[in-house]
Amino acid sequence: MSKVILSANTDWYLYNFRFSLIRFLRDHGFQVVLVSPPGSYTRLFAEEGLTWIPWRLGRQTLAPWREIPSLLQLARIYRRERPDLVHHHTIKPVLYGSLTARLLGMDNVVNSITGRGYVFLGRERKAHSLRRTVKRLYRLALNHPNYAVIFENNTDQDYFIAENFVPRERTWLISGVGVDPVRYVPSPEPEGPPVVLFSGRLLWDKGVGVLVEAARLLRHKTSLRVALVGKPDPGNPASIDEDTLNGWVQAGAVEWWGWQPDMSQVYGQCHIVAAPSMYGEGVPTVLLEAAASGRPVVSTDMPGCRDIAVQGYNGLVVPPNDPQALADALNELISDPALRGRMGAAGRKLILEKFTTTQVNTATLEVYHKVLRRRSIAEVGNRTI
């Protein structure tokens, strides 16, 4: 039985975005070990009978040289567990995990680039100052002939190749983490004023403020409700503070539903799903879930978002950071229930064709097999010599 370690910067990420892959791997004979900082989801790993190992990793620490203890701890974990393959998710685990694996002589590594993140997309001085250092680290971390890199959209893939982080022949494109079409199913629209739903971490970068301003513009034209589902992320510099969120609620601009444990039920309470990302993402899971649930989407013309939100097919696409354009697109769907129905059905069809968890997990397993097969061939060659 092959042992694989999956790591990420939060237990939340592993549970919400990779749990279907974890179960898929176990069904295919892998022993799965999870590595992440501790959080509220670790008990769910235990209930599933999974091995989870805590890893001290500071999400707010932006200087890599200050996290040498994290690398040393990860090295101890890898030495003790002796995995056949490691799969890193999110920026810090990709960088630190790959560097650690190289130092230990581990050849079977898969890295998932889930977006370029704050360092590459942030416009603050702090992000700019770190960018050069992080670029050097990426070139060092990914520069191994058997390290595979999975991208969720071709914009990120092309960027990493152009920056000489990784050659194209060691990259794969797998669009997002997939969605379970059995769990997320279409349902009739609820009665009452149209509900526009935003779901995700409550960050400025995700366009939450733009959506709030669009809602204010729309209130002069039509009745609607705007619901925010999720919570702030204090570990992210772009997090929206709770005072601001509560202020919006008190002013009647939005409703804040907080974190919801079962999003498959939440989509049935809305008419439209908005994902007005300002900088782009890997492939937003909220768009996959919304489309599978038969809801039309409004998103921005940004990497990852436009992979799912297809203009005029399953939704409408607007420029980023443009409240008026977002308001106009939402108003078009609010005023046309038949259009919402057609776009919702088209979104469901799109998911079934290419974005199910089975399709994504199968493609990921194929990458694993290619990495493991390359290593096996190399070992035979070394013994022959």
CSV table of C-alpha atoms in Angstrom, one decimal:
chain,number,residue,atom,x,y,z
A,1,MET,CA,0.0,0.0,0.0
A,2,SER,CA,1.5,3.4,-1.0
A,3,LYS,CA,1.5,6.1,1.5
A,4,VAL,CA,0.7,9.7,0.4
A,5,ILE,CA,0.9,12.8,2.6
A,6,LEU,CA,-1.4,15.7,1.7
A,7,SER,CA,-0.5,19.1,3.3
A,8,ALA,CA,-2.1,22.5,3.3
A,9,ASN,CA,-1.9,25.8,5.3
A,10,THR,CA,-5.1,25.0,7.2
A,11,ASP,CA,-7.1,21.9,8.2
A,12,TRP,CA,-10.1,23.8,6.8
A,13,TYR,CA,-8.6,23.7,3.3
A,14,LEU,CA,-8.1,19.9,3.5
A,15,TYR,CA,-11.6,19.2,4.7
A,16,ASN,CA,-13.5,21.6,2.5
A,17,PHE,CA,-11.6,21.2,-0.8
A,18,ARG,CA,-9.7,17.8,-0.7
A,19,PHE,CA,-11.9,15.5,1.3
A,20,SER,CA,-13.4,13.8,-1.8
A,21,LEU,CA,-9.8,13.2,-3.1
A,22,ILE,CA,-8.8,11.8,0.3
A,23,ARG,CA,-11.7,9.3,0.2
A,24,PHE,CA,-11.0,8.5,-3.5
A,25,LEU,CA,-7.3,7.8,-2.7
A,26,ARG,CA,-8.3,5.4,0.1
A,27,ASP,CA,-10.7,3.6,-2.1
A,28,HIS,CA,-7.8,3.1,-4.6
A,29,GLY,CA,-5.5,1.5,-2.0
A,30,PHE,CA,-3.5,4.5,-0.7
A,31,GLN,CA,-2.7,5.2,2.9
A,32,VAL,CA,-3.5,8.9,3.4
A,33,VAL,CA,-1.8,11.1,6.0
A,34,LEU,CA,-2.8,14.7,6.5
A,35,VAL,CA,-0.4,17.5,7.6
A,36,SER,CA,-1.6,21.0,8.5
A,37,PRO,CA,-1.8,23.5,11.4
A,38,PRO,CA,-4.4,22.5,14.0
A,39,GLY,CA,-8.0,23.8,13.8
A,40,SER,CA,-11.6,22.8,14.3
A,41,TYR,CA,-11.7,20.2,11.5
A,42,THR,CA,-9.1,17.9,12.9
A,43,ARG,CA,-11.7,16.0,14.9
A,44,LEU,CA,-13.5,15.3,11.7
A,45,PHE,CA,-10.3,13.7,10.3
A,46,ALA,CA,-10.2,11.5,13.4
A,47,GLU,CA,-13.9,10.5,12.9
A,48,GLU,CA,-13.0,9.4,9.4
A,49,GLY,CA,-10.2,7.3,10.7
A,50,LEU,CA,-7.5,9.4,9.1
A,51,THR,CA,-4.0,10.1,10.5
A,52,TRP,CA,-3.5,13.9,10.9
A,53,ILE,CA,-0.2,15.4,12.0
A,54,PRO,CA,0.0,19.0,13.4
A,55,TRP,CA,2.4,21.3,11.7
A,56,ARG,CA,3.3,24.7,13.1
A,57,LEU,CA,3.0,27.2,10.3
A,58,GLY,CA,2.4,30.9,10.6
A,59,ARG,CA,-0.1,32.2,8.0
A,60,GLN,CA,0.6,35.8,8.9
A,61,THR,CA,4.4,35.4,8.8
A,62,LEU,CA,5.4,36.7,5.4
A,63,ALA,CA,9.2,36.5,5.7
A,64,PRO,CA,10.2,32.9,4.7
A,65,TRP,CA,13.5,33.1,6.6
A,66,ARG,CA,11.5,33.5,9.9
A,67,GLU,CA,9.9,30.1,9.4
A,68,ILE,CA,13.0,27.8,9.4
A,69,PRO,CA,11.4,26.0,12.5
A,70,SER,CA,8.5,25.1,10.3
A,71,LEU,CA,10.8,23.5,7.7
A,72,LEU,CA,12.7,21.6,10.3
A,73,GLN,CA,9.4,20.3,11.8
A,74,LEU,CA,8.2,19.2,8.4
A,75,ALA,CA,11.5,17.5,7.7
A,76,ARG,CA,11.0,15.5,10.9
A,77,ILE,CA,7.5,14.5,9.8
A,78,TYR,CA,8.7,13.4,6.4
A,79,ARG,CA,11.6,11.4,7.9
A,80,ARG,CA,9.3,9.6,10.3
A,81,GLU,CA,6.4,8.9,7.9
A,82,ARG,CA,8.6,8.0,4.9
A,83,PRO,CA,5.8,8.6,2.4
A,84,ASP,CA,5.9,7.3,-1.2
A,85,LEU,CA,4.5,10.6,-2.4
A,86,VAL,CA,3.7,14.0,-1.0
A,87,HIS,CA,1.1,16.4,-2.4
A,88,HIS,CA,1.3,20.0,-1.3
A,89,HIS,CA,-1.5,22.6,-1.5
A,90,THR,CA,-1.5,26.4,-1.1
A,91,ILE,CA,1.6,28.5,-1.4
A,92,LYS,CA,3.6,28.0,1.8
A,93,PRO,CA,3.2,24.2,1.9
A,94,VAL,CA,4.2,24.1,-1.8
A,95,LEU,CA,7.4,26.2,-1.1
A,96,TYR,CA,8.4,24.8,2.2
A,97,GLY,CA,7.3,21.2,1.5
A,98,SER,CA,9.1,21.1,-1.8
A,99,LEU,CA,12.3,22.6,-0.3
A,100,THR,CA,12.2,20.1,2.5
A,101,ALA,CA,11.6,17.2,0.2
A,102,ARG,CA,14.6,18.2,-1.9
A,103,LEU,CA,16.9,18.5,1.1
A,104,LEU,CA,15.7,15.0,2.1
A,105,GLY,CA,16.2,13.5,-1.3
A,106,MET,CA,12.5,12.8,-1.8
A,107,ASP,CA,11.7,12.5,-5.5
A,108,ASN,CA,7.9,11.9,-5.6
A,109,VAL,CA,6.3,15.3,-5.1
A,110,VAL,CA,3.1,16.8,-6.5
A,111,ASN,CA,2.3,20.5,-6.0
A,112,SER,CA,-1.1,22.1,-6.5
A,113,ILE,CA,-1.1,25.8,-7.3
A,114,THR,CA,-4.5,26.9,-6.1
A,115,GLY,CA,-3.9,30.6,-7.1
A,116,ARG,CA,-1.1,33.0,-7.0
A,117,GLY,CA,-2.1,34.5,-3.7
A,118,TYR,CA,-1.4,37.8,-1.9
A,119,VAL,CA,2.3,37.9,-2.7
A,120,PHE,CA,1.8,37.9,-6.5
A,121,LEU,CA,-1.6,39.6,-6.7
A,122,GLY,CA,-1.5,42.1,-3.8
A,123,ARG,CA,-0.8,45.7,-4.5
A,124,GLU,CA,0.5,46.7,-1.2
A,125,ARG,CA,4.2,47.6,-0.7
A,126,LYS,CA,4.6,44.5,1.5
A,127,ALA,CA,3.5,42.2,-1.3
A,128,HIS,CA,5.8,43.9,-3.8
A,129,SER,CA,8.8,43.6,-1.4
A,130,LEU,CA,8.3,39.9,-0.9
A,131,ARG,CA,7.6,39.0,-4.6
A,132,ARG,CA,11.3,38.9,-5.7
A,133,THR,CA,12.2,36.6,-2.8
A,134,VAL,CA,9.3,34.3,-3.3
A,135,LYS,CA,10.1,34.0,-7.0
A,136,ARG,CA,13.6,32.8,-6.2
A,137,LEU,CA,12.1,30.3,-3.8
A,138,TYR,CA,9.7,29.0,-6.4
A,139,ARG,CA,12.5,28.5,-8.9
A,140,LEU,CA,14.5,26.6,-6.3
A,141,ALA,CA,11.6,24.6,-4.9
A,142,LEU,CA,10.1,23.4,-8.2
A,143,ASN,CA,13.4,22.8,-10.0
A,144,HIS,CA,13.4,19.0,-9.8
A,145,PRO,CA,13.0,16.6,-12.8
A,146,ASN,CA,10.3,14.5,-11.1
A,147,TYR,CA,8.2,17.2,-9.3
A,148,ALA,CA,4.8,17.6,-10.9
A,149,VAL,CA,2.9,20.9,-10.7
A,150,ILE,CA,-0.9,21.0,-11.0
A,151,PHE,CA,-2.6,24.2,-12.0
A,152,GLU,CA,-6.3,25.1,-11.8
A,153,ASN,CA,-6.3,27.6,-14.7
A,154,ASN,CA,-4.1,28.2,-17.7
A,155,THR,CA,-3.3,31.8,-16.7
A,156,ASP,CA,-1.5,30.7,-13.6
A,157,GLN,CA,0.1,27.8,-15.5
A,158,ASP,CA,1.4,30.2,-18.2
A,159,TYR,CA,2.7,32.6,-15.6
A,160,PHE,CA,4.8,30.0,-13.8
A,161,ILE,CA,6.2,28.7,-17.1
A,162,ALA,CA,7.1,32.3,-18.3
A,163,GLU,CA,8.8,33.0,-15.0
A,164,ASN,CA,10.9,29.9,-15.4
A,165,PHE,CA,9.5,28.4,-12.2
A,166,VAL,CA,8.8,25.1,-13.9
A,167,PRO,CA,9.0,23.7,-17.5
A,168,ARG,CA,5.7,23.1,-19.3
A,169,GLU,CA,6.3,19.3,-19.5
A,170,ARG,CA,6.1,18.9,-15.8
A,171,THR,CA,2.8,20.8,-15.5
A,172,TRP,CA,-0.8,19.6,-15.6
A,173,LEU,CA,-4.0,21.5,-15.8
A,174,ILE,CA,-6.9,20.2,-13.6
A,175,SER,CA,-9.7,22.7,-13.3
A,176,GLY,CA,-10.4,23.1,-9.6
A,177,VAL,CA,-11.2,20.4,-7.0
A,178,GLY,CA,-14.5,19.4,-8.6
A,179,VAL,CA,-18.0,19.2,-7.2
A,180,ASP,CA,-20.2,16.3,-6.3
A,181,PRO,CA,-23.3,16.4,-8.6
A,182,VAL,CA,-25.2,14.0,-6.3
A,183,ARG,CA,-24.8,16.3,-3.3
A,184,TYR,CA,-25.3,19.6,-5.2
A,185,VAL,CA,-28.5,19.4,-7.2
A,186,PRO,CA,-30.9,21.9,-8.7
A,187,SER,CA,-33.9,22.9,-6.7
A,188,PRO,CA,-36.8,25.3,-7.2
A,189,GLU,CA,-36.2,29.0,-6.6
A,190,PRO,CA,-37.5,30.2,-3.2
A,191,GLU,CA,-40.4,32.6,-3.1
A,192,GLY,CA,-40.0,36.3,-2.2
A,193,PRO,CA,-37.5,38.9,-3.4
A,194,PRO,CA,-34.5,37.6,-5.3
A,195,VAL,CA,-31.6,36.6,-3.1
A,196,VAL,CA,-28.1,37.2,-4.4
A,197,LEU,CA,-25.6,34.9,-2.5
A,198,PHE,CA,-21.9,35.4,-1.9
A,199,SER,CA,-20.1,32.4,-0.4
A,200,GLY,CA,-16.5,32.3,0.7
A,201,ARG,CA,-13.9,33.9,2.9
A,202,LEU,CA,-14.9,37.5,3.5
A,203,LEU,CA,-12.0,39.3,1.9
A,204,TRP,CA,-11.7,42.6,0.1
A,205,ASP,CA,-9.9,40.7,-2.7
A,206,LYS,CA,-12.9,38.6,-3.4
A,207,GLY,CA,-14.9,41.7,-4.2
A,208,VAL,CA,-17.2,41.7,-1.2
A,209,GLY,CA,-17.1,45.5,-0.9
A,210,VAL,CA,-17.8,45.8,-4.7
A,211,LEU,CA,-20.9,43.6,-4.2
A,212,VAL,CA,-22.1,45.7,-1.3
A,213,GLU,CA,-21.8,48.9,-3.4
A,214,ALA,CA,-23.6,47.2,-6.3
A,215,ALA,CA,-26.4,46.2,-3.9
A,216,ARG,CA,-26.8,49.9,-2.8
A,217,LEU,CA,-27.0,50.9,-6.4
A,218,LEU,CA,-29.7,48.3,-7.1
A,219,ARG,CA,-31.9,49.2,-4.2
A,220,HIS,CA,-33.1,52.3,-6.1
A,221,LYS,CA,-34.3,50.0,-9.0
A,222,THR,CA,-35.5,46.7,-7.6
A,223,SER,CA,-36.1,44.7,-4.4
A,224,LEU,CA,-33.5,42.2,-3.6
A,225,ARG,CA,-31.6,40.6,-0.7
A,226,VAL,CA,-27.8,40.1,-0.6
A,227,ALA,CA,-26.6,37.4,1.7
A,228,LEU,CA,-22.9,36.9,2.7
A,229,VAL,CA,-22.0,33.3,3.7
A,230,GLY,CA,-18.7,32.8,5.3
A,231,LYS,CA,-16.5,34.5,7.9
A,232,PRO,CA,-13.4,36.7,7.9
A,233,ASP,CA,-10.0,35.2,7.6
A,234,PRO,CA,-7.7,37.0,10.1
A,235,GLY,CA,-4.7,35.2,8.7
A,236,ASN,CA,-5.1,37.0,5.4
A,237,PRO,CA,-4.1,40.7,5.0
A,238,ALA,CA,-7.2,41.3,2.9
A,239,SER,CA,-9.7,40.1,5.5
A,240,ILE,CA,-12.7,42.3,6.3
A,241,ASP,CA,-13.1,43.0,9.9
A,242,GLU,CA,-16.3,42.2,11.8
A,243,ASP,CA,-17.1,45.8,12.6
A,244,THR,CA,-17.3,46.6,8.9
A,245,LEU,CA,-19.5,43.5,8.3
A,246,ASN,CA,-21.9,44.4,11.2
A,247,GLY,CA,-22.0,48.0,9.9
A,248,TRP,CA,-23.2,46.8,6.5
A,249,VAL,CA,-25.9,44.6,8.2
A,250,GLN,CA,-27.1,47.4,10.4
A,251,ALA,CA,-27.3,49.7,7.4
A,252,GLY,CA,-29.5,47.2,5.6
A,253,ALA,CA,-27.0,46.7,2.8
A,254,VAL,CA,-26.6,42.9,3.3
A,255,GLU,CA,-27.4,40.0,5.4
A,256,TRP,CA,-24.6,38.0,7.0
A,257,TRP,CA,-25.5,34.4,7.4
A,258,GLY,CA,-22.1,33.4,8.9
A,259,TRP,CA,-20.4,30.1,8.2
A,260,GLN,CA,-22.8,27.4,7.0
A,261,PRO,CA,-22.0,23.7,7.5
A,262,ASP,CA,-24.1,22.5,4.5
A,263,MET,CA,-23.8,24.6,1.4
A,264,SER,CA,-25.8,22.2,-0.7
A,265,GLN,CA,-28.9,23.4,1.2
A,266,VAL,CA,-27.9,27.1,1.1
A,267,TYR,CA,-27.9,27.3,-2.7
A,268,GLY,CA,-31.5,26.4,-2.6
A,269,GLN,CA,-32.2,29.6,-0.6
A,270,CYS,CA,-30.9,31.9,-3.3
A,271,HIS,CA,-31.7,32.9,-6.9
A,272,ILE,CA,-28.2,34.1,-8.1
A,273,VAL,CA,-24.7,33.5,-7.0
A,274,ALA,CA,-22.1,36.3,-7.2
A,275,ALA,CA,-18.4,35.8,-7.2
A,276,PRO,CA,-16.9,39.2,-8.0
A,277,SER,CA,-13.2,38.4,-7.4
A,278,MET,CA,-10.9,41.3,-8.0
A,279,TYR,CA,-7.7,39.5,-8.8
A,280,GLY,CA,-8.7,36.0,-9.9
A,281,GLU,CA,-8.3,32.6,-8.2
A,282,GLY,CA,-7.5,29.0,-9.0
A,283,VAL,CA,-11.0,27.9,-9.9
A,284,PRO,CA,-13.6,29.2,-7.3
A,285,THR,CA,-15.3,26.3,-5.7
A,286,VAL,CA,-18.4,28.4,-5.1
A,287,LEU,CA,-18.9,28.7,-8.9
A,288,LEU,CA,-18.7,25.0,-9.3
A,289,GLU,CA,-21.2,24.4,-6.5
A,290,ALA,CA,-23.5,27.1,-7.8
A,291,ALA,CA,-23.5,25.7,-11.3
A,292,ALA,CA,-24.1,22.1,-10.1
A,293,SER,CA,-27.0,23.5,-8.0
A,294,GLY,CA,-28.6,25.0,-11.1
A,295,ARG,CA,-28.0,28.6,-10.1
A,296,PRO,CA,-26.9,31.3,-12.6
A,297,VAL,CA,-23.6,33.0,-11.7
A,298,VAL,CA,-22.2,36.5,-12.0
A,299,SER,CA,-18.5,36.7,-11.8
A,300,THR,CA,-15.5,38.7,-13.1
A,301,ASP,CA,-13.4,38.4,-16.2
A,302,MET,CA,-10.4,37.1,-14.2
A,303,PRO,CA,-8.3,33.9,-14.2
A,304,GLY,CA,-10.2,30.9,-12.8
A,305,CYS,CA,-13.5,32.7,-12.6
A,306,ARG,CA,-14.0,32.8,-16.4
A,307,ASP,CA,-13.2,29.1,-16.6
A,308,ILE,CA,-16.6,28.4,-15.0
A,309,ALA,CA,-18.7,31.6,-15.5
A,310,VAL,CA,-19.3,31.6,-19.3
A,311,GLN,CA,-20.8,34.9,-20.6
A,312,GLY,CA,-24.3,34.4,-21.8
A,313,TYR,CA,-24.3,30.6,-21.2
A,314,ASN,CA,-24.5,29.9,-17.5
A,315,GLY,CA,-24.0,33.4,-16.2
A,316,LEU,CA,-22.8,36.9,-16.8
A,317,VAL,CA,-19.2,38.2,-16.7
A,318,VAL,CA,-18.2,41.7,-15.7
A,319,PRO,CA,-15.0,43.7,-15.2
A,320,PRO,CA,-13.4,43.5,-11.7
A,321,ASN,CA,-13.9,46.3,-9.2
A,322,ASP,CA,-16.8,47.8,-11.2
A,323,PRO,CA,-19.9,48.1,-8.9
A,324,GLN,CA,-22.1,49.6,-11.7
A,325,ALA,CA,-21.3,46.8,-14.1
A,326,LEU,CA,-22.0,44.2,-11.4
A,327,ALA,CA,-25.3,45.9,-10.5
A,328,ASP,CA,-26.4,45.9,-14.1
A,329,ALA,CA,-25.6,42.2,-14.5
A,330,LEU,CA,-27.4,41.3,-11.4
A,331,ASN,CA,-30.4,43.5,-12.4
A,332,GLU,CA,-30.6,41.6,-15.8
A,333,LEU,CA,-30.9,38.3,-14.0
A,334,ILE,CA,-33.2,39.6,-11.3
A,335,SER,CA,-35.7,40.9,-13.9
A,336,ASP,CA,-35.7,37.7,-16.0
A,337,PRO,CA,-36.7,34.5,-14.2
A,338,ALA,CA,-36.7,32.6,-17.5
A,339,LEU,CA,-33.1,33.6,-18.2
A,340,ARG,CA,-32.1,32.5,-14.7
A,341,GLY,CA,-33.7,29.1,-15.4
A,342,ARG,CA,-31.9,28.6,-18.8
A,343,MET,CA,-28.5,29.6,-17.3
A,344,GLY,CA,-29.0,27.5,-14.3
A,345,ALA,CA,-29.7,24.4,-16.5
A,346,ALA,CA,-26.7,25.2,-18.7
A,347,GLY,CA,-24.4,25.5,-15.6
A,348,ARG,CA,-25.5,22.0,-14.4
A,349,LYS,CA,-24.7,20.6,-17.9
A,350,LEU,CA,-21.3,22.2,-17.8
A,351,ILE,CA,-20.5,20.6,-14.5
A,352,LEU,CA,-21.6,17.1,-15.6
A,353,GLU,CA,-19.4,17.4,-18.7
A,354,LYS,CA,-16.1,18.3,-17.1
A,355,PHE,CA,-16.0,19.4,-13.4
A,356,THR,CA,-17.3,16.5,-11.3
A,357,THR,CA,-15.2,15.3,-8.3
A,358,THR,CA,-14.8,11.9,-10.1
A,359,GLN,CA,-13.3,13.5,-13.1
A,360,VAL,CA,-11.0,15.7,-11.1
A,361,ASN,CA,-9.9,13.0,-8.7
A,362,THR,CA,-9.2,10.5,-11.5
A,363,ALA,CA,-7.1,13.1,-13.3
A,364,THR,CA,-5.2,13.8,-10.1
A,365,LEU,CA,-4.5,10.0,-9.5
A,366,GLU,CA,-3.2,9.8,-13.1
A,367,VAL,CA,-0.6,12.5,-12.1
A,368,TYR,CA,0.4,10.5,-9.0
A,369,HIS,CA,0.9,7.3,-11.1
A,370,LYS,CA,3.1,9.2,-13.6
A,371,VAL,CA,5.3,10.6,-10.8
A,372,LEU,CA,5.6,7.2,-9.1
A,373,ARG,CA,6.3,5.5,-12.4
A,374,ARG,CA,9.0,7.9,-13.3
A,375,ARG,CA,10.7,7.3,-10.0
A,376,SER,CA,10.5,3.5,-10.4
A,377,ILE,CA,12.1,3.7,-13.8
A,378,ALA,CA,14.9,5.9,-12.4
A,379,GLU,CA,15.5,3.4,-9.6
A,380,VAL,CA,15.8,0.6,-12.0
A,381,GLY,CA,18.2,2.6,-14.1
A,382,ASN,CA,20.4,3.4,-11.1
A,383,ARG,CA,20.6,-0.2,-10.1
A,384,THR,CA,21.6,-1.2,-13.6
A,385,ILE,CA,24.4,1.3,-13.7
